[in-house]
Short mmCIF file of C-alpha atoms in Angstrom, two decimals:
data_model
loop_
_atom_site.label_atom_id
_atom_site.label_comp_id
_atom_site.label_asym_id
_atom_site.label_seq_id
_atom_site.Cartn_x
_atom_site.Cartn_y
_atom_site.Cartn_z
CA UNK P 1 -22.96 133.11 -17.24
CA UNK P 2 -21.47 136.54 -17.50
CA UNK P 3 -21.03 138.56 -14.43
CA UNK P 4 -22.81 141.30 -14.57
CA UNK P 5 -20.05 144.54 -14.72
CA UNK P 6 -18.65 142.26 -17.95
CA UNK P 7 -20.24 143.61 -20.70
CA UNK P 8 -19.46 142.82 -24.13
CA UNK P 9 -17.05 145.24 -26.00
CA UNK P 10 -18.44 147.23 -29.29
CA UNK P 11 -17.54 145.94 -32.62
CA UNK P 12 -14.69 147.33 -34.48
CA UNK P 13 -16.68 147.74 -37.63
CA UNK P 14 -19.89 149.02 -36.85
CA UNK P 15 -22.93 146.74 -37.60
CA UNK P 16 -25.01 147.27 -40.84
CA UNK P 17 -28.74 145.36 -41.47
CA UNK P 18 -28.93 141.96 -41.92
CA UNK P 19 -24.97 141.74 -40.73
CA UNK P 20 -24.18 138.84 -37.48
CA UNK P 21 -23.10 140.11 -34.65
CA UNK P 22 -19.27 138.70 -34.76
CA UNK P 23 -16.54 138.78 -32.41
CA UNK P 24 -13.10 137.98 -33.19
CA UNK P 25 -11.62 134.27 -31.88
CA UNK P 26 -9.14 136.33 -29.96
CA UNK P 27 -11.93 138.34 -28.36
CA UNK P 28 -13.89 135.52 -27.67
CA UNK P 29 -11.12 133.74 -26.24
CA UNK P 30 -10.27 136.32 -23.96
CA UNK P 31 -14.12 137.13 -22.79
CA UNK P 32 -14.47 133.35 -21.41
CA UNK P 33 -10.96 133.94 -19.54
CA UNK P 34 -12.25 136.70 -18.05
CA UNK P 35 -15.03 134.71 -16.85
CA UNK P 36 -12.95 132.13 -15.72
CA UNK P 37 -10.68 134.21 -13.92
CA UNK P 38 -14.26 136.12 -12.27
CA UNK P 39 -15.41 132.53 -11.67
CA UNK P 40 -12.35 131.38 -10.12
CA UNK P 41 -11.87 134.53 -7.58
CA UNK P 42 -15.88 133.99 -6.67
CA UNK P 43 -15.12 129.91 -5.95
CA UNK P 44 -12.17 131.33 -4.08
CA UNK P 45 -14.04 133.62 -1.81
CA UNK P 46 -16.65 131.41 -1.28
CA UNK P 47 -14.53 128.75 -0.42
CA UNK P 48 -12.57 130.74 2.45
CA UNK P 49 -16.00 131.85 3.48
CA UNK P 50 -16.76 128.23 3.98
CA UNK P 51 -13.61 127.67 5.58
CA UNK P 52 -14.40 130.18 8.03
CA UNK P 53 -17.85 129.06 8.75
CA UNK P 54 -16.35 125.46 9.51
CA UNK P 55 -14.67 127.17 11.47
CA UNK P 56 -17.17 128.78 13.25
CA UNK P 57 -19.09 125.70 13.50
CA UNK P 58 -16.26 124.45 15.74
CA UNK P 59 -15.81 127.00 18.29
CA UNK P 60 -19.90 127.01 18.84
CA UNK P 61 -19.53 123.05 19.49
CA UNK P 62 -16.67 123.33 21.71
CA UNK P 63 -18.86 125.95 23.42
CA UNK P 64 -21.78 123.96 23.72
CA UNK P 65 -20.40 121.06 25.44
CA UNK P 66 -18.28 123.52 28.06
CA UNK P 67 -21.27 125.59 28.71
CA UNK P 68 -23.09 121.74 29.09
CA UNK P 69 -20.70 120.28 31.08
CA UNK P 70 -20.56 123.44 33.47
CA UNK P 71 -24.25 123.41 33.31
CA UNK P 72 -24.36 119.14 34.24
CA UNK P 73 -21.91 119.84 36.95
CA UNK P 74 -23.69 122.80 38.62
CA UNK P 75 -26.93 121.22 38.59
CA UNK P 76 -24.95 118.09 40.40
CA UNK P 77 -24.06 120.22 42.84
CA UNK P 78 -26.98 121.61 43.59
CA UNK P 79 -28.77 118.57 44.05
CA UNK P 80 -25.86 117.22 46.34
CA UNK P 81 -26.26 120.61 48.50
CA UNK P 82 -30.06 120.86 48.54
CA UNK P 83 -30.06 116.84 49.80
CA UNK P 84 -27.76 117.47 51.94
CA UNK P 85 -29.15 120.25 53.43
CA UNK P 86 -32.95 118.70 53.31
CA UNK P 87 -31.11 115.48 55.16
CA UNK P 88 -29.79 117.93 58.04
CA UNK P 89 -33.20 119.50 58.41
CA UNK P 90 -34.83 116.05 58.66
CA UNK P 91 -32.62 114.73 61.57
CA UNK P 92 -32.61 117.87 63.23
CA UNK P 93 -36.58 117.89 63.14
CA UNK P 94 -36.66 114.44 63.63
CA UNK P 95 -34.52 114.42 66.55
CA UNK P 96 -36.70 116.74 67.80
CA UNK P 97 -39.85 114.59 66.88
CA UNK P 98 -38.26 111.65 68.68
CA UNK P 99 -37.58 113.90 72.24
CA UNK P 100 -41.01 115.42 72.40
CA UNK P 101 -42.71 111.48 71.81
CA UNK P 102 -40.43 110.57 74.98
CA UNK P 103 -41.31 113.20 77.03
CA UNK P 104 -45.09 112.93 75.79
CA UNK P 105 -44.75 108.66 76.83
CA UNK P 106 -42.66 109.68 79.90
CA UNK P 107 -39.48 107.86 79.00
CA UNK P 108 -36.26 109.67 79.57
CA UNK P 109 -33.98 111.00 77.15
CA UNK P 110 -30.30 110.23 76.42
CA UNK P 111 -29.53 113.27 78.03
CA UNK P 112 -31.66 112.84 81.37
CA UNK P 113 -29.97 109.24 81.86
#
């Protein structure tokens, strides 16, 4: 798991056939701190990320459920109107039902009495 601009350093002594590649305990010890440290800072800037993302998450739900309850309470309204309105439509037509059936039958009116 190296990251990928560590590469390991040269030998001191260079390398003859049929020699292991060695490194040093001290230079071993300091490559996997190196990766620790790289490690650490990634786990670190993915963890704010996250953070922020939560974040995020929260302000879009908050959001959501005032864009919903705006959207619940217009559409309330609307009904109330547009029944409203159909219900002063109907008496006005139907008050003017009921006066042409009494002058078709010959009664009077509430206004002719």
């Amino acid at each position: 798991l190296l990251h990928p601009d560590v590469s390991p350093k040269p030998p001191q002594t260079p390398l003859q056939s049929g020699q292991p590649f060695k490194f040093s305990i001290l230079e071993i010890c300091d490559r996997i701190k190196e990766e620790f440290q790289f490690l650490q800072a990634q786990y670190h800037s993915l963890k704010l990320e996250c953070e922020k993302l939560a974040s995020e998450k929260t302000e879009m739900q908050r959001h959501y459920v005032m864009y919903y309850e705006m959207s619940y309470g217009l559409n309330i309204e609307m009904h109330k109107q547009v029944t409203g309105l159909g219900l002063r439509v109907f008496r006005r037509e139907g008050g003017g039902l009921e006066a042409l059936r009494r002058t078709q039958s010959g009664q009077p009116g509430p206004e002719q009495t």
